[in-house]
């Protein structure tokens, strides 16, 4: 016997955040599960990316962004949509990334790690920054140059210069701690930025802040913080940014 039952549809939805991540990224989804509150719903799609960390490969990603956003559920009205690639945003430029996201989906807010870093730096009163990344030299130079164009003084810019994206997630904690300490010895800065959404840094932020005596921010940390600031949602997370940056942003 085939029985058809009546049903009603639940029209209530939590605020939905869309996140576009690179095919090779193994870190950002795990970090976002730790950083985002249960009062929002995270939807993730992936975009093709070349295996090598080159300026050309990062530029080509824009050709696949609309297709990747098109794989989100039909009819989603995003509270916010984010592009989870720091180096890709530096290569394309913040205005271009924001325009691509607005054009690809219905969303009230858009973000990316660079816009988030700029907002976080303003909230913390940071003007002079140190940058540690996994990128090749041309990509690292583009990132630091882009930050300078947006008003941040880059006091020191160091990288691990790994050639392949798949290697980034395998850089161990000891290497990151050593690199951060060496940058701090080379130059004075107001804060340290650990760049790349695939670099596993979230569990090191508090330790590094204690050792260096300055705020330490990471791509995934600032992006999650910025999205919650845009939506006016209070949340908790590691580092001085979540302890003091949220209050400063609200006051401003």
mmCIF file of N, CA and C in Angstrom, residues 7-55:
data_model
loop_
_atom_site.group_PDB
_atom_site.id
_atom_site.type_symbol
_atom_site.label_atom_id
_atom_site.label_comp_id
_atom_site.label_asym_id
_atom_site.label_seq_id
_atom_site.Cartn_x
_atom_site.Cartn_y
_atom_site.Cartn_z
ATOM 1 N N UNK A 7 1.972 17.257 4.769
ATOM 2 C CA UNK A 7 3.167 17.848 5.382
ATOM 3 C C UNK A 7 3.086 19.372 5.292
ATOM 4 N N UNK A 8 3.831 19.995 6.148
ATOM 5 C CA UNK A 8 3.989 21.458 6.111
ATOM 6 C C UNK A 8 5.461 21.767 5.951
ATOM 7 N N UNK A 9 5.751 22.949 5.455
ATOM 8 C CA UNK A 9 7.131 23.365 5.222
ATOM 9 C C UNK A 9 7.568 24.362 6.286
ATOM 10 N N UNK A 10 8.758 24.156 6.805
ATOM 11 C CA UNK A 10 9.347 25.060 7.783
ATOM 12 C C UNK A 10 9.996 26.219 7.033
ATOM 13 N N UNK A 11 9.504 27.403 7.240
ATOM 14 C CA UNK A 11 10.030 28.570 6.516
ATOM 15 C C UNK A 11 11.121 29.305 7.284
ATOM 16 N N UNK A 12 11.376 28.900 8.513
ATOM 17 C CA UNK A 12 12.406 29.557 9.309
ATOM 18 C C UNK A 12 13.793 29.052 8.896
ATOM 19 N N UNK A 13 14.731 29.984 8.751
ATOM 20 C CA UNK A 13 16.104 29.620 8.411
ATOM 21 C C UNK A 13 17.078 30.397 9.290
ATOM 22 N N UNK A 14 18.134 29.733 9.695
ATOM 23 C CA UNK A 14 19.233 30.444 10.324
ATOM 24 C C UNK A 14 19.938 31.284 9.261
ATOM 25 N N UNK A 15 20.636 32.356 9.670
ATOM 26 C CA UNK A 15 21.434 33.096 8.682
ATOM 27 C C UNK A 15 22.418 32.147 8.007
ATOM 28 N N UNK A 16 22.427 32.158 6.686
ATOM 29 C CA UNK A 16 23.286 31.241 5.936
ATOM 30 C C UNK A 16 24.503 31.969 5.375
ATOM 31 N N UNK A 17 25.657 31.370 5.614
ATOM 32 C CA UNK A 17 26.922 31.919 5.129
ATOM 33 C C UNK A 17 27.476 30.978 4.076
ATOM 34 N N UNK A 18 27.780 31.509 2.913
ATOM 35 C CA UNK A 18 28.398 30.728 1.856
ATOM 36 C C UNK A 18 29.899 30.951 1.854
ATOM 37 N N UNK A 19 30.654 29.882 1.710
ATOM 38 C CA UNK A 19 32.113 29.955 1.722
ATOM 39 C C UNK A 19 32.652 29.249 0.484
ATOM 40 N N UNK A 20 33.384 29.985 -0.334
ATOM 41 C CA UNK A 20 34.023 29.418 -1.520
ATOM 42 C C UNK A 20 35.480 29.145 -1.183
ATOM 43 N N UNK A 21 35.883 27.880 -1.246
ATOM 44 C CA UNK A 21 37.253 27.513 -0.873
ATOM 45 C C UNK A 21 37.941 26.826 -2.046
ATOM 46 N N UNK A 22 39.266 26.853 -2.040
ATOM 47 C CA UNK A 22 40.026 26.191 -3.086
ATOM 48 C C UNK A 22 39.916 24.676 -2.954
ATOM 49 N N UNK A 23 39.989 24.006 -4.066
ATOM 50 C CA UNK A 23 39.922 22.547 -4.102
ATOM 51 C C UNK A 23 40.924 21.919 -3.145
ATOM 52 N N UNK A 24 42.087 22.526 -2.991
ATOM 53 C CA UNK A 24 43.180 21.936 -2.214
ATOM 54 C C UNK A 24 43.119 22.254 -0.728
ATOM 55 N N UNK A 25 42.186 23.080 -0.298
ATOM 56 C CA UNK A 25 42.171 23.543 1.094
ATOM 57 C C UNK A 25 41.605 22.465 2.022
ATOM 58 N N UNK A 26 42.403 22.068 3.027
ATOM 59 C CA UNK A 26 41.991 21.063 4.003
ATOM 60 C C UNK A 26 41.755 21.642 5.397
ATOM 61 N N UNK A 27 41.912 22.955 5.535
ATOM 62 C CA UNK A 27 41.951 23.556 6.866
ATOM 63 C C UNK A 27 40.766 24.434 7.198
ATOM 64 N N UNK A 28 40.309 25.252 6.260
ATOM 65 C CA UNK A 28 39.361 26.317 6.600
ATOM 66 C C UNK A 28 38.036 25.783 7.117
ATOM 67 N N UNK A 29 37.551 24.672 6.571
ATOM 68 C CA UNK A 29 36.269 24.155 7.054
ATOM 69 C C UNK A 29 36.364 23.709 8.504
ATOM 70 N N UNK A 30 37.461 23.067 8.859
ATOM 71 C CA UNK A 30 37.664 22.651 10.248
ATOM 72 C C UNK A 30 37.734 23.862 11.169
ATOM 73 N N UNK A 31 38.478 24.876 10.758
ATOM 74 C CA UNK A 31 38.599 26.084 11.569
ATOM 75 C C UNK A 31 37.252 26.783 11.725
ATOM 76 N N UNK A 32 36.483 26.853 10.641
ATOM 77 C CA UNK A 32 35.191 27.539 10.708
ATOM 78 C C UNK A 32 34.208 26.802 11.607
ATOM 79 N N UNK A 33 34.308 25.483 11.684
ATOM 80 C CA UNK A 33 33.450 24.747 12.621
ATOM 81 C C UNK A 33 33.757 25.155 14.059
ATOM 82 N N UNK A 34 35.007 25.497 14.327
ATOM 83 C CA UNK A 34 35.395 25.934 15.670
ATOM 84 C C UNK A 34 35.075 27.403 15.918
ATOM 85 N N UNK A 35 35.057 28.209 14.865
ATOM 86 C CA UNK A 35 34.949 29.658 15.017
ATOM 87 C C UNK A 35 33.522 30.195 14.912
ATOM 88 N N UNK A 36 32.696 29.572 14.105
ATOM 89 C CA UNK A 36 31.351 30.101 13.898
ATOM 90 C C UNK A 36 30.386 29.556 14.944
ATOM 91 N N UNK A 37 29.476 30.387 15.428
ATOM 92 C CA UNK A 37 28.488 29.920 16.415
ATOM 93 C C UNK A 37 27.426 29.053 15.756
ATOM 94 N N UNK A 38 26.702 28.340 16.566
ATOM 95 C CA UNK A 38 25.651 27.455 16.051
ATOM 96 C C UNK A 38 24.410 28.226 15.609
ATOM 97 N N UNK A 39 24.430 29.528 15.770
ATOM 98 C CA UNK A 39 23.294 30.350 15.352
ATOM 99 C C UNK A 39 23.372 30.723 13.874
ATOM 100 N N UNK A 40 24.418 30.254 13.166
ATOM 101 C CA UNK A 40 24.497 30.456 11.720
ATOM 102 C C UNK A 40 24.686 29.099 11.045
ATOM 103 N N UNK A 41 24.365 29.060 9.762
ATOM 104 C CA UNK A 41 24.526 27.829 8.987
ATOM 105 C C UNK A 41 25.566 28.062 7.908
ATOM 106 N N UNK A 42 26.580 27.192 7.877
ATOM 107 C CA UNK A 42 27.678 27.326 6.921
ATOM 108 C C UNK A 42 27.464 26.386 5.741
ATOM 109 N N UNK A 43 27.515 26.945 4.530
ATOM 110 C CA UNK A 43 27.457 26.170 3.297
ATOM 111 C C UNK A 43 28.769 26.389 2.545
ATOM 112 N N UNK A 44 29.360 25.305 2.052
ATOM 113 C CA UNK A 44 30.694 25.381 1.441
ATOM 114 C C UNK A 44 30.669 24.826 0.024
ATOM 115 N N UNK A 45 31.350 25.507 -0.882
ATOM 116 C CA UNK A 45 31.584 24.993 -2.223
ATOM 117 C C UNK A 45 33.066 25.130 -2.536
ATOM 118 N N UNK A 46 33.512 24.387 -3.529
ATOM 119 C CA UNK A 46 34.936 24.397 -3.878
ATOM 120 C C UNK A 46 35.141 24.858 -5.317
ATOM 121 N N UNK A 47 36.276 25.515 -5.515
ATOM 122 C CA UNK A 47 36.606 26.045 -6.825
ATOM 123 C C UNK A 47 37.914 25.402 -7.297
ATOM 124 N N UNK A 48 38.010 25.041 -8.572
ATOM 125 C CA UNK A 48 39.256 24.459 -9.079
ATOM 126 C C UNK A 48 40.418 25.437 -8.939
ATOM 127 N N UNK A 49 41.596 24.890 -8.680
ATOM 128 C CA UNK A 49 42.800 25.712 -8.555
ATOM 129 C C UNK A 49 43.991 24.886 -8.982
ATOM 130 N N UNK A 50 44.962 25.537 -9.596
ATOM 131 C CA UNK A 50 46.178 24.844 -10.013
ATOM 132 C C UNK A 50 46.977 24.340 -8.828
ATOM 133 N N UNK A 51 47.771 23.317 -9.052
ATOM 134 C CA UNK A 51 48.551 22.727 -7.969
ATOM 135 C C UNK A 51 49.684 23.630 -7.498
ATOM 136 N N UNK A 52 50.188 24.478 -8.381
ATOM 137 C CA UNK A 52 51.304 25.345 -8.030
ATOM 138 C C UNK A 52 50.813 26.716 -7.579
ATOM 139 N N UNK A 53 51.524 27.281 -6.604
ATOM 140 C CA UNK A 53 51.183 28.604 -6.072
ATOM 141 C C UNK A 53 51.826 29.679 -6.938
ATOM 142 N N UNK A 54 51.187 30.000 -8.046
ATOM 143 C CA UNK A 54 51.709 31.009 -8.960
ATOM 144 C C UNK A 54 50.688 32.125 -9.142
ATOM 145 N N UNK A 55 51.170 33.276 -9.573
ATOM 146 C CA UNK A 55 50.276 34.407 -9.817
ATOM 147 C C UNK A 55 49.254 34.067 -10.898
#
